[in-house]
Structures are given as structure tokens and as C-alpha cells.
């Protein structure tokens, strides 16, 4: 589904190109759950943003293929229409736009892009009801302005609610566990697990292994200084939790 | 001959045609003298620092349109809020159009200024109210001098006017350039409620300059909701002078939806002559091209325990310029005043300009006054966020801008107006969206 080959990406830092991703190779197949772990500043969020199409980053080398199509020239919304979803580490507050209307707009714009008619209001309501129950979201919450005044946990739950509504092929969860208490973590993980199927894939980006107790990865990758330096099964996450990253750094330097 | 001279000599002609009415003639003569002394305002005056009338005044305007022009309702239907039952007072090139209007004298007067000026039964009212709250500044004076037509509305006490009143001024383009000076007088007596919608619309690309004066008297406990829809073409300019005199416990609001014209200047003045008065001034400005919109507001708190709320949102694209000058005066006696003012702006283009200036003169010591103005760009992170959800750039932008101005729309009490404004906004932003937020 997703094939990343030798991906290099930089950001313009006051006129100087600063290299962040330095040759990423990663392949995610349908039905798989991958986790990327790594210390702060290793490039985890950048990788997520580049795949989602953030224009501030410049891809200097390498390719990103999504279902065998090079997506480099596609805008963020076009990638979304093809089925890439990014759950934000810090979801953005949009005053004046209710959760419901935001979702309506997102779904209908996606349908428009695919040449489909707008979703009938009744169907939309049904879908919203169904998915909000899945994430245990109070109905009152849906008429509030998107993310405005939401707690950290509410914001993250809302991200997964949006994911449930949009049913992406590839969901990238960027630090979805940060700011979640244990109950919210369980609800979010439960939501992700219920949406998982053999036809879609999940990429979990995280600092800690605790989310991976609930969303069990098939593969764990360690990102250090813009490169994936180690890959393994879910046991690698436990090892990182126990021992930190220093031993990997030493291994890499050796 | 420049416009000032032309107006002064036209006044002599105009004066000769008038009926022998010593009272009105005195008012008009004083007014033309005031205009003659002051002339058109220039950028040297503090209140006109950011708005130059030069480009507007250079046209050779016809002051008294000659031809009558028949217009059918279907040609102009779209400029009405036509999906509501309403009273209508319609003017074509400054002349009243009876076949497009729907007026009444049934228990209240929703009719014409010319009638009110000439008929004896209105005389006392005219003498009590006409030109009593309008300032003696040059442009209102110019209007007073030439005032002969407009809307005259008098709602006696304890009356809920069931239907909104639409005041529409059309210009047809029969003359290559035309100057219009409508004059409205609106008196709402004790405990009555009225909703009014006003629009000026040019039907051609010929130049139009409108210098309008509206005087509103909201007497004790009256409620007045006034909506101004300004969405004219690029050769039409409007100077709107609106003066509102409020008596105790009255509630008045003016919403100004400024989507432009060539140059628009809104002089909006509230005078609170009584206790426990509530005044609301709100506006949405969305302009582009080389359009210029200037909101110049004044709220004068004269007595204690009153409130005022100002909220103006502006979105400026291309080479457009905006001005917001919000003046609040709190007299020494006006203790316990609550006065709020907000002016938030988004510049969508590098070449757009906004000048915003709060002006507070507070002489009382126990008041709550707050003001804030912001100028910003669209939030890039919010844009990216929305795009990752599949909302294209243009639609994402439009949604953000609509949400930004939504605070102003939320206090509009007539749903059809809200829908209409929403449509105009979508149109202005080039998207086909409903924004039902």
C-alpha cells in the first residue's frame, strides 16, 4: 500500500535548507499495523507530515508510492481523497465550525472529488451517530466548534472519530496517545482496532510503548536522526521501553 | 466646474422649485451654507485620514435625474429578500416607485419622505425629528440641503411591526453618472419593535454616488433592528450617514454587510440619551479588487447603566483597503457603562490594507470598556489540517473565513437575511457551499 524509498526531506529554516529525513525506507502492506518509535527530534512527525502532503517540507530525494502511484505532486486533499489520513499530534482549533459540519464538508468534498453525489442528510446522520457511539462521544459534543476548548483527550478521540467517518486506507496516528488518560487511551485504541481490516493499514507514531499494548503492531521501527535504524516485531517496543534508545544509538555508531 | 460648485449652483435651481415652506427652507439654507463652508472632507481631516473621496468626486454627476425609468419587479427581484413578506419602499434613480412598493398608513406610517414633508398632518413630527440627530458635518448637511425623498417611517407606541420593512434604492444608469441623496426618517415610539433592511443597488456600470442620511429615533423601550446590505458594483460608491438617537431602555442594532462597491463609507453614530440602553453595531466586510470600505462608528454614552457592543470582522483580498475607526465617548455622568469593541481582520493578499483605530474617550470612573483589534493571515496549520480531511484549499479557506465572520451573523434575527448573506459570502469567496454551521 505505502512504499517509501530512500526518502529525504528538508525544511526551509530561515533560508537554510535543514535536512530532517535522511533516507527512509518503509513498506506497509494492507492489513498491517506498523509502529514508528524514536526520541524527540528524530523526524517522526516530519515523516507523517510528508506522507500527508504538508507543503513546508521539501522532498529532496526518494519517492513515496501509495498503491503504486507516486504521490509527490498531489496536494494534501488529493492524498486524503485517495485514502491517506493523518491524526494530528496537536489537532487544530477551528472556531465557528461545528464538528458535525466539518465532517459533512469533509465527506462531501471527498465524494465530490470522486464524482459522487453528496451524501443524503439522513445517511450522514446515521453515520455520525454510529461512529460517535463507537468513540463514546456525547452527541452534544458534535455541535461544538471543532476542537475549541476540547480537553487533550477529547481532541484525540475526535481525531479517531474523524478517521472512523472517513474510513481511510492508511491511517497515520501521530502521537495519538499523548495527553490521554488510561480510559481515553482504551477508547481510542478500541476505536482503531474496530476499524482495522485486511484492506487498510495503520501507522502508529509514538514515544512510548503503552499505546502499543492496545494497538498491537506487526512491525516496530526505530527512527533515529532521520533514518530507520532498526526494525523488529512488537517485542522491540518492550525492549525500547525498558532500555531506552541509547543502546540502539551505540549499535548504530558501532 | 467641480462637484462642489455644481452642487451649489444646483441648489439655487432646486430651491426655486420648492414649495413655499419657511421652516424647511431655513433648514435647507443653513445646511447648504454649512456645506459651502466646509466643502467635501479631505484626508487632512482626522476622520477622513484613510479615505480619499478624490476618485469619486471627479465624475460629472447629474444631480437631478431627468428620465423616469420603468423597471419590472422581475428585473430586480434578486435584490430583495423576496422570500419574506415585507413592506417595501422602492426608489428608482431617487424617485419613488409606487408599483414596486408596498407602503401603509394603517395604524402606522410606512411611506415617503416627500409626503411627510408636504402634508400638514406630519408637520409637527417633521419639526420635532427632522435633522435633529444628524450632525452638521459637511456630507450630512449636503444631504439635508437637497433632501426631498426617502423613507418615512413612524411606528406609534406598543406596536410590533409584523413584517420587516425593505428600503431599496436602485439606480438605472440612464444618466452617465448620477448623484443620489436619499433621506430617511424613522421614528419608533415607546415599546414598539421594527426590523428594517436597506440596500442600494446600481443596475448598470455607470457611476453612482450616493450620499445617504438616515435618522432613527428609538424612543423609550423601543426595539430597532437594522440591516444594511452593501453589495454594489465597482462603479457605485456610497456614503452612508446613519444617526440613532436612543431613549431609555431602548435596544437598537445595526448590522452592516459590506461587500463593497467602489468606495463605501459608513458613518454610524449612536447617541444614548437615557438609562439602560443597549446598542449593537456589527459588521462583516469582505472585499477584493480595488474596493474600499470604511467603517466610522461613534457610540456616545451620555447616561449611566448603558451598554454597547461592537463587533466588526473584515476580510481583505487583492488590492482592497479597509478602515475601521471606532470611537466611544463615555460622559462623566455615564457611570456603570459597559462598552465593548472588537475589530478583527484577515488580509488575504499582500497588497491589501487595513487601517484600524479604536478611539476611547472616557470621562467616567466606574465603567467597563474593552477594545481589541487584530490583523492576521489565514492560519496555515488550520488550512493543512482541513486539507488532510479532504477539504480542498479554496473550500478550506472559505470555511475558515466564514467561520471567522460567523459571530456577526449569529445575531441576525431574520433567518432569510442570514441565508442571503451566507450566499453572498460563498459567492464572494468563489465557492459553492452552504456553510450551515
XYZ file of C-alpha atoms in Angstrom:
691
model
C 0.000 0.000 0.000
C 2.640 2.513 1.089
C 6.159 2.254 -0.264
C 8.708 4.782 0.878
C 12.040 4.569 -0.882
C 15.159 6.436 0.182
C 13.105 9.459 1.240
C 14.997 12.632 2.023
C 13.135 15.724 3.175
C 14.203 19.164 4.337
C 12.620 22.268 5.736
C 13.492 25.859 4.992
C 14.938 27.198 8.229
C 15.319 30.954 7.639
C 16.706 30.480 4.169
C 18.828 27.447 5.023
C 17.619 24.024 3.999
C 17.681 21.840 7.062
C 17.698 18.144 6.351
C 15.351 16.114 8.560
C 14.637 12.832 6.817
C 17.821 11.241 5.537
C 16.902 8.170 3.589
C 13.776 6.461 4.883
C 12.805 3.053 3.557
C 9.492 1.629 4.645
C 6.860 -0.635 3.190
C 3.419 -1.056 4.663
C 1.042 -3.644 3.244
C -2.725 -3.806 3.573
C -3.825 -5.393 6.835
C -0.651 -4.442 8.689
C -0.030 -2.272 11.712
C 3.336 -0.565 11.882
C 4.761 1.477 14.716
C 7.489 4.047 14.461
C 9.241 4.903 17.661
C 12.080 7.224 18.365
C 13.310 10.023 20.580
C 12.263 13.666 20.178
C 13.565 15.325 17.062
C 14.279 12.100 15.227
C 11.877 13.022 12.396
C 8.760 11.012 13.300
C 6.246 13.817 12.874
C 8.021 15.067 9.765
C 7.615 11.652 8.173
C 3.903 11.731 8.970
C 3.528 15.262 7.571
C 5.454 14.486 4.390
C 3.289 11.466 3.657
C 0.159 13.550 4.330
C 1.357 16.277 1.978
C 2.482 19.214 4.080
C 3.980 21.705 1.648
C 6.506 23.247 4.044
C 8.663 20.171 3.663
C 10.679 19.716 0.534
C 11.296 16.206 -0.680
C 14.859 16.363 -1.972
C 15.304 12.725 -2.884
C 13.419 9.459 -2.979
C 9.798 8.542 -3.606
C 6.572 7.888 -1.777
C 4.275 5.468 -3.559
C 0.708 4.942 -2.447
C -0.910 1.974 -4.112
C 1.915 2.144 -6.646
C 1.245 5.766 -7.518
C 3.863 8.424 -6.926
C 2.084 10.979 -4.738
C 4.785 13.627 -4.599
C 2.835 16.140 -6.689
C -0.506 15.562 -5.006
C -1.960 18.170 -2.666
C -2.894 17.170 0.875
C -6.595 16.998 -0.023
C -5.901 14.777 -3.024
C -3.980 12.384 -0.824
C -6.900 12.411 1.595
C -9.249 11.589 -1.280
C -7.038 8.600 -2.115
C -7.362 7.344 1.429
C -4.486 8.754 3.486
C -5.469 10.056 6.901
C -3.293 11.838 9.427
C -4.357 12.090 13.038
C -2.632 15.195 14.347
C -0.449 15.305 17.406
C -1.943 18.737 18.094
C -5.386 18.919 16.462
C -6.163 22.458 15.319
C -8.982 24.503 16.829
C -11.401 25.887 14.269
C -13.783 28.302 15.960
C -17.170 28.676 14.351
C -17.172 25.317 12.542
C -19.021 22.565 14.354
C -17.693 19.013 14.423
C -20.751 17.843 12.507
C -20.488 20.400 9.782
C -16.774 19.905 9.434
C -17.333 16.194 8.887
C -20.175 16.848 6.449
C -17.941 19.152 4.458
C -15.014 16.724 4.526
C -17.121 13.768 3.439
C -18.972 15.644 0.732
C -15.831 17.248 -0.670
C -14.244 13.798 -0.794
C -17.298 12.427 -2.571
C -17.305 15.374 -4.962
C -13.681 14.633 -5.825
C -14.667 11.066 -6.624
C -17.550 12.222 -8.817
C -20.178 11.088 -6.320
C -23.305 12.906 -5.210
C -23.423 14.476 -1.753
C -24.321 12.051 0.986
C -28.031 12.312 1.821
C -28.589 14.059 5.156
C -30.272 11.042 6.690
C -27.436 8.735 5.826
C -24.952 11.281 7.147
C -26.754 11.491 10.470
C -26.849 7.746 10.762
C -23.140 7.508 10.068
C -22.355 10.226 12.581
C -24.459 8.504 15.226
C -22.846 5.138 14.588
C -19.271 6.421 14.646
C -19.747 8.716 17.616
C -21.066 5.771 19.616
C -18.000 3.789 18.661
C -15.793 6.500 20.163
C -18.187 7.054 23.071
C -18.649 10.665 22.057
C -21.543 12.599 23.577
C -23.930 13.911 20.934
C -23.806 17.417 22.410
C -20.122 17.446 21.676
C -20.779 17.245 17.933
C -22.396 20.653 17.751
C -19.469 22.355 19.416
C -16.826 24.234 17.480
C -14.162 21.857 16.240
C -11.526 21.259 18.934
C -12.266 24.607 20.542
C -11.978 24.228 24.296
C -11.701 20.435 23.961
C -9.519 18.668 26.508
C -6.467 16.793 25.232
C -8.345 13.509 25.413
C -11.416 14.922 23.653
C -9.279 16.213 20.816
C -7.669 12.824 20.266
C -10.955 10.993 20.456
C -12.310 13.443 17.929
C -9.404 12.665 15.601
C -10.245 8.969 15.670
C -13.925 9.816 15.210
C -12.976 11.678 12.024
C -10.909 8.719 10.931
C -13.892 6.447 11.525
C -16.077 8.764 9.445
C -13.640 8.991 6.546
C -12.635 5.298 6.546
C -9.124 5.801 5.179
C -6.965 3.096 3.651
C -3.918 4.266 5.542
C -4.275 5.915 8.924
C -1.242 7.631 10.379
C -1.639 8.248 14.086
C 0.874 10.846 15.169
C 1.384 10.660 18.949
C -2.265 9.901 19.415
C -1.506 8.622 22.912
C 0.000 11.831 24.220
C -2.292 13.585 26.665
C -4.614 10.596 27.046
C -5.568 9.106 30.378
C -5.966 5.367 30.538
C -9.706 5.362 29.871
C -9.414 7.617 26.847
C -6.487 5.559 25.612
C -8.612 2.448 25.773
C -11.483 4.100 23.918
C -9.178 5.421 21.193
C -7.383 2.095 20.798
C -10.659 0.228 20.764
C -11.888 2.551 18.009
C -8.786 1.998 15.904
C -8.958 -1.757 16.386
C -12.581 -1.933 15.321
C -11.781 -0.051 12.150
C -8.863 -2.283 11.274
C -9.372 -4.704 8.431
C -7.393 -6.695 5.909
C -7.859 -3.873 3.407
C -6.458 -0.996 5.424
C -3.305 -0.243 7.325
C -2.258 1.758 10.366
C 0.959 3.563 11.075
C 1.320 4.445 14.736
C 3.880 7.052 15.656
C 4.686 7.118 19.312
C 7.189 7.774 22.025
C 6.004 5.146 24.380
C 5.043 1.579 24.160
C 1.844 1.881 26.209
C -0.438 2.569 23.211
C 1.061 -0.498 21.557
C -0.344 -2.617 24.401
C -3.726 -1.844 22.893
C -2.962 -1.388 19.222
C -0.643 -4.289 18.684
C 1.822 -3.690 15.862
C 3.057 -6.252 13.402
C 6.252 -4.286 12.935
C 8.147 -1.795 15.054
C 10.685 0.593 13.536
C 13.133 2.796 15.332
C 13.735 6.206 13.826
C 16.963 7.950 14.754
C 18.235 11.139 13.188
C 16.108 10.812 10.069
C 16.767 7.141 9.391
C 15.103 3.887 10.325
C 17.938 2.145 12.134
C 16.221 -0.916 13.436
C 13.075 -2.878 12.720
C 11.520 -5.778 14.521
C 8.352 -7.266 15.931
C 6.267 -5.978 18.804
C 8.870 -7.216 21.317
C 11.172 -4.439 20.110
C 8.764 -1.926 21.644
C 9.128 -3.608 25.043
C 12.861 -3.593 24.746
C 12.829 0.158 23.984
C 10.548 0.807 26.914
C 12.937 -0.985 29.250
C 16.261 0.109 27.914
C 15.607 3.456 26.205
C 17.283 4.396 22.932
C 20.916 4.648 23.951
C 21.750 1.028 23.228
C 20.434 1.460 19.694
C 22.473 4.607 19.247
C 25.550 2.677 20.329
C 24.689 -0.162 17.986
C 24.319 2.305 15.128
C 27.556 4.086 15.911
C 29.499 0.839 16.246
C -16.912 73.034 -12.779
C -16.097 70.869 -9.820
C -18.738 68.946 -7.969
C -18.979 71.371 -5.086
C -19.652 74.320 -7.370
C -22.075 72.283 -9.375
C -23.975 71.349 -6.233
C -24.056 74.928 -5.006
C -25.468 76.224 -8.264
C -27.874 73.298 -8.495
C -29.161 74.202 -5.074
C -30.362 77.555 -6.414
C -32.388 75.739 -9.060
C -33.655 73.225 -6.534
C -34.674 75.965 -4.112
C -36.786 77.675 -6.780
C -38.777 74.527 -7.409
C -39.624 74.060 -3.753
C -42.944 74.946 -2.269
C -43.130 77.905 -0.002
C -42.174 76.321 3.276
C -40.335 78.726 5.506
C -39.401 76.127 8.092
C -37.863 73.659 5.674
C -36.286 76.366 3.580
C -34.465 77.672 6.632
C -33.194 74.204 7.461
C -32.023 73.707 3.895
C -30.395 77.110 3.672
C -28.455 76.591 6.884
C -27.377 73.210 5.584
C -26.118 74.431 2.215
C -24.233 77.203 3.987
C -22.581 74.609 6.228
C -21.634 72.541 3.193
C -20.348 75.583 1.355
C -18.107 76.481 4.294
C -16.775 73.005 4.909
C -16.724 71.524 1.430
C -16.114 67.848 0.836
C -13.961 66.265 3.521
C -10.305 65.682 2.688
C -7.607 63.440 4.084
C -6.377 66.360 6.146
C -9.303 65.794 8.477
C -8.629 63.209 11.146
C -11.919 61.385 10.477
C -11.040 61.053 6.782
C -7.350 60.299 7.104
C -7.565 56.922 5.384
C -10.360 57.603 2.914
C -9.962 59.915 -0.017
C -13.043 60.945 -1.951
C -10.990 62.338 -4.844
C -11.543 59.423 -7.210
C -15.266 59.556 -6.521
C -15.784 63.314 -6.781
C -14.201 63.747 -10.192
C -17.185 62.339 -12.108
C -19.646 64.722 -13.718
C -22.705 63.643 -11.783
C -26.167 64.540 -12.781
C -27.861 65.965 -9.703
C -31.481 65.787 -10.843
C -32.150 62.737 -12.993
C -34.441 63.631 -15.847
C -35.977 60.496 -17.171
C -38.301 58.222 -15.383
C -37.393 54.643 -15.861
C -39.838 51.804 -15.695
C -38.446 48.718 -14.104
C -40.272 45.486 -13.618
C -40.161 43.601 -10.355
C -38.669 40.546 -12.035
C -35.610 42.543 -13.119
C -34.743 43.454 -9.581
C -36.350 40.682 -7.580
C -32.989 39.226 -6.660
C -32.030 42.328 -4.721
C -34.939 41.949 -2.369
C -35.127 39.487 0.442
C -38.026 38.164 -1.575
C -38.823 35.041 0.365
C -40.347 37.015 3.215
C -43.493 39.039 3.391
C -42.423 42.647 3.870
C -43.253 46.284 3.408
C -41.248 47.764 0.581
C -40.238 51.308 -0.156
C -38.516 51.400 -3.514
C -36.769 54.247 -5.277
C -35.528 54.317 -8.830
C -32.911 56.972 -9.533
C -34.084 58.762 -6.405
C -37.751 58.754 -7.435
C -40.361 56.768 -5.585
C -41.710 53.784 -7.465
C -45.249 53.134 -6.357
C -45.732 49.961 -8.382
C -42.705 48.287 -6.787
C -43.526 49.450 -3.294
C -45.835 48.291 -0.605
C -46.450 51.006 1.973
C -49.052 51.501 4.668
C -50.885 54.089 6.724
C -52.835 51.519 8.656
C -52.111 52.294 12.296
C -48.603 53.358 11.413
C -46.867 55.246 8.648
C -44.510 53.394 6.371
C -44.345 55.746 3.450
C -42.459 58.562 1.779
C -40.419 61.446 2.985
C -41.862 63.710 0.290
C -45.353 63.046 1.603
C -44.328 63.630 5.198
C -42.639 66.887 4.253
C -45.587 68.308 2.388
C -48.664 67.180 4.315
C -49.765 69.268 7.311
C -50.606 66.267 9.484
C -46.944 65.266 9.580
C -45.676 68.770 10.143
C -45.259 68.570 13.899
C -43.392 65.326 13.566
C -41.055 66.751 10.951
C -40.344 69.746 13.116
C -39.688 67.517 16.126
C -37.458 64.997 14.449
C -36.166 66.018 11.051
C -32.459 66.878 11.134
C -32.467 66.701 14.919
C -29.899 63.923 15.334
C -27.952 64.241 12.086
C -24.708 66.125 12.621
C -23.913 69.366 10.861
C -20.864 67.872 9.153
C -20.444 68.636 5.504
C -21.876 65.483 3.933
C -24.976 65.182 6.123
C -25.505 68.932 5.577
C -25.277 68.468 1.834
C -27.917 65.784 2.080
C -30.126 67.967 4.268
C -29.944 70.807 1.774
C -31.180 68.608 -1.057
C -33.373 66.308 0.985
C -36.678 65.675 -0.713
C -37.211 61.941 -0.884
C -36.610 58.791 1.064
C -38.392 56.584 3.518
C -40.547 57.982 6.278
C -41.427 55.510 8.977
C -43.361 56.288 12.096
C -44.422 53.462 14.368
C -46.678 54.633 17.200
C -46.353 53.091 20.636
C -46.951 49.458 21.603
C -46.744 48.119 18.084
C -44.910 45.058 16.903
C -44.470 45.568 13.188
C -45.095 42.032 11.990
C -43.246 42.320 8.690
C -39.780 43.695 8.058
C -39.508 46.881 6.025
C -37.225 46.858 3.000
C -35.886 50.153 1.734
C -34.311 49.809 -1.687
C -32.615 52.393 -3.812
C -31.909 51.471 -7.411
C -30.017 53.429 -9.991
C -30.632 52.541 -13.600
C -27.700 54.050 -15.431
C -29.949 56.270 -17.542
C -27.506 59.080 -16.879
C -23.811 58.523 -17.417
C -23.217 59.457 -13.804
C -25.708 60.166 -11.086
C -25.617 61.505 -7.561
C -28.342 60.394 -5.182
C -29.144 61.811 -1.774
C -31.850 59.774 -0.127
C -33.100 60.917 3.249
C -34.778 58.547 5.670
C -36.540 59.405 8.886
C -37.518 56.604 11.212
C -39.302 57.189 14.497
C -40.178 54.246 16.702
C -42.312 55.159 19.647
C -42.466 53.682 23.098
C -42.432 49.912 23.359
C -42.622 49.250 19.623
C -40.482 46.947 17.538
C -39.389 47.205 13.937
C -36.983 45.444 11.587
C -35.578 47.273 8.592
C -33.444 46.172 5.664
C -31.724 48.743 3.478
C -29.953 48.263 0.195
C -28.526 50.475 -2.523
C -28.081 48.866 -5.881
C -26.809 50.063 -9.208
C -28.249 48.281 -12.235
C -25.605 49.406 -14.718
C -21.914 50.115 -14.845
C -22.375 53.871 -14.908
C -21.036 55.835 -11.994
C -23.240 56.365 -8.978
C -22.519 58.354 -5.857
C -24.998 58.038 -3.040
C -24.819 60.337 -0.049
C -27.494 58.953 2.199
C -28.721 60.159 5.572
C -30.873 58.070 7.882
C -32.108 59.405 11.195
C -33.520 56.880 13.622
C -35.256 57.704 16.862
C -35.712 54.758 19.182
C -37.918 56.080 21.899
C -38.424 54.576 25.345
C -38.182 50.764 25.304
C -38.330 50.628 21.515
C -36.515 47.877 19.671
C -34.957 48.548 16.274
C -33.067 46.005 14.203
C -31.480 47.483 11.116
C -29.678 45.562 8.402
C -27.624 47.187 5.696
C -26.704 45.074 2.699
C -23.982 46.645 0.605
C -23.003 44.596 -2.397
C -22.894 47.003 -5.289
C -20.860 47.045 -8.477
C -17.437 48.584 -8.927
C -18.640 51.960 -10.170
C -21.050 52.619 -7.355
C -19.958 54.490 -4.253
C -21.881 55.031 -1.070
C -21.521 57.407 1.801
C -23.950 56.224 4.404
C -24.629 58.576 7.306
C -26.790 56.939 9.938
C -27.668 58.591 13.237
C -29.508 56.837 16.004
C -30.935 58.627 18.969
C -31.902 56.208 21.716
C -34.106 56.887 24.699
C -34.152 54.949 27.944
C -34.300 51.156 27.837
C -34.365 51.060 24.058
C -32.471 48.392 22.162
C -31.030 49.169 18.754
C -28.792 47.150 16.489
C -27.273 47.853 13.107
C -25.651 45.082 11.089
C -23.677 46.268 8.101
C -22.782 43.687 5.486
C -20.205 45.427 3.385
C -19.260 43.536 0.262
C -18.368 46.755 -1.364
C -18.926 48.868 -4.337
C -16.146 51.142 -5.376
C -15.911 53.186 -2.212
C -18.114 52.794 0.813
C -18.009 54.956 3.883
C -20.312 54.089 6.761
C -20.703 56.850 9.305
C -22.679 55.180 12.043
C -23.478 57.221 15.133
C -25.322 56.129 18.254
C -26.366 58.568 20.946
C -27.592 57.104 24.207
C -29.946 59.642 25.732
C -31.309 57.695 28.656
C -30.524 54.924 31.085
C -30.321 51.163 30.448
C -29.902 51.491 26.729
C -28.433 48.735 24.644
C -26.684 49.437 21.317
C -25.214 46.879 18.960
C -23.039 47.664 15.945
C -21.829 44.716 13.939
C -20.371 44.288 10.518
C -18.860 41.875 8.062
C -16.647 43.274 5.326
C -15.430 41.039 2.537
C -13.891 42.897 -0.369
C -11.315 42.480 -3.119
C -10.265 44.206 -6.329
C -9.569 47.866 -5.540
C -12.588 48.198 -3.308
C -12.512 50.451 -0.291
C -14.735 50.144 2.757
C -14.512 52.483 5.739
C -16.497 51.950 8.927
C -16.519 55.028 11.091
C -18.510 54.404 14.238
C -19.400 56.513 17.220
C -21.128 55.413 20.390
C -21.795 58.260 22.739
C -22.640 57.096 26.263
C -24.394 60.039 27.845
C -26.234 58.499 30.780
C -25.498 55.731 33.321
C -26.093 51.965 33.123
C -25.948 51.518 29.370
C -24.241 49.013 27.136
C -22.757 48.987 23.693
C -21.383 46.087 21.694
C -19.317 46.494 18.577
C -18.013 43.605 16.546
C -16.596 44.137 13.067
C -14.931 41.420 11.016
C -13.055 42.177 7.827
C -11.536 40.037 5.098
C -9.489 41.912 2.545
C -8.208 40.478 -0.713
C -6.341 41.715 -3.769
C -5.728 45.494 -3.668
C -8.606 46.343 -1.387
C -8.369 48.675 1.559
C -10.364 48.746 4.739
C -10.705 51.249 7.520
C -12.226 50.834 10.935
C -12.386 53.835 13.204
C -14.407 53.146 16.320
C -14.975 55.974 18.709
C -16.531 55.523 22.130
C -17.253 58.517 24.306
C -18.301 57.958 27.907
C -19.536 61.117 29.566
C -18.671 61.863 33.176
C -22.256 61.123 34.201
C -22.370 57.798 32.350
C -21.244 55.600 35.232
C -21.592 51.811 35.036
C -21.236 51.887 31.285
C -20.301 48.626 29.591
C -18.749 49.314 26.227
C -17.164 46.617 24.099
C -15.470 46.908 20.777
C -13.770 44.306 18.626
C -12.377 44.629 15.132
C -10.734 41.556 13.639
C -9.243 41.461 10.199
C -7.716 38.961 7.829
C -5.532 40.092 4.990
C -5.716 37.501 2.256
C -3.382 39.316 -0.108
C -0.019 41.035 0.314
C -1.409 44.110 -1.371
C -4.498 44.554 0.771
C -4.522 47.134 3.544
C -6.476 47.650 6.723
C -6.246 50.673 8.978
C -7.902 50.124 12.295
C -8.161 52.637 15.066
C -10.030 52.409 18.335
C -10.674 55.772 19.923
C -11.874 55.825 23.515
C -12.674 58.960 25.413
C -13.738 58.008 28.901
C -14.627 60.653 31.453
C -16.465 58.454 33.965
C -14.515 56.416 36.515
C -16.741 53.391 37.077
C -17.047 51.813 33.641
C -16.097 48.662 31.801
C -14.682 49.377 28.394
C -12.770 46.944 26.301
C -11.480 47.129 22.814
C -9.341 44.909 20.704
C -8.271 44.845 17.139
C -6.377 42.146 15.338
C -4.907 41.838 11.887
C -3.791 38.457 10.713
C -3.489 35.998 7.914
C -5.267 32.718 7.466
C -3.904 30.087 9.806
C -1.713 27.784 7.675
C -1.841 24.938 10.189
C -5.621 25.069 10.190
C -5.557 25.021 6.391
C -3.327 21.926 6.337
C -5.496 20.251 8.955
C -8.626 20.771 6.893
C -6.943 19.649 3.705
C -5.808 16.377 5.277
C -9.501 15.736 5.811
C -10.149 16.073 2.108
C -11.375 19.678 2.028
C -9.730 21.432 -0.972
C -7.721 24.587 -0.451
C -10.332 27.023 -1.756
C -13.153 25.470 0.235
C -10.976 25.238 3.343
C -10.151 28.924 3.020
C -13.801 29.806 2.536
C -14.868 27.748 5.512
C -12.267 29.408 7.725
C -13.319 32.856 6.578
C -16.971 32.098 7.028
C -16.322 30.757 10.495
C -14.318 33.892 11.240
C -17.253 36.132 10.412
C -19.922 33.875 11.831
C -20.090 35.677 15.160
C -21.637 38.639 13.415
C -24.172 36.541 11.506
C -25.287 34.704 14.607
C -27.054 37.786 15.962
C -29.091 38.346 12.782
C -32.691 37.743 13.757
C -34.225 37.195 10.314
C -33.199 33.737 9.019
C -33.738 34.732 5.383
C -31.213 37.532 5.745
C -28.738 35.128 7.239
C -29.248 32.770 4.305
C -28.875 35.581 1.819
C -25.685 36.869 3.394
C -24.309 33.340 3.525
C -24.966 33.017 -0.197
C -23.287 36.322 -0.936
C -20.284 35.279 1.141
C -19.975 31.950 -0.701
C -20.235 33.841 -3.962
C -17.641 36.365 -2.864
C -15.275 33.582 -1.855
C -15.869 31.707 -5.102
C -17.210 28.504 -3.603
C -20.437 26.614 -3.812
C -21.040 25.773 -0.189
C -23.940 26.074 2.208
C -21.871 26.660 5.372
C -24.756 25.515 7.520
C -22.626 25.643 10.634
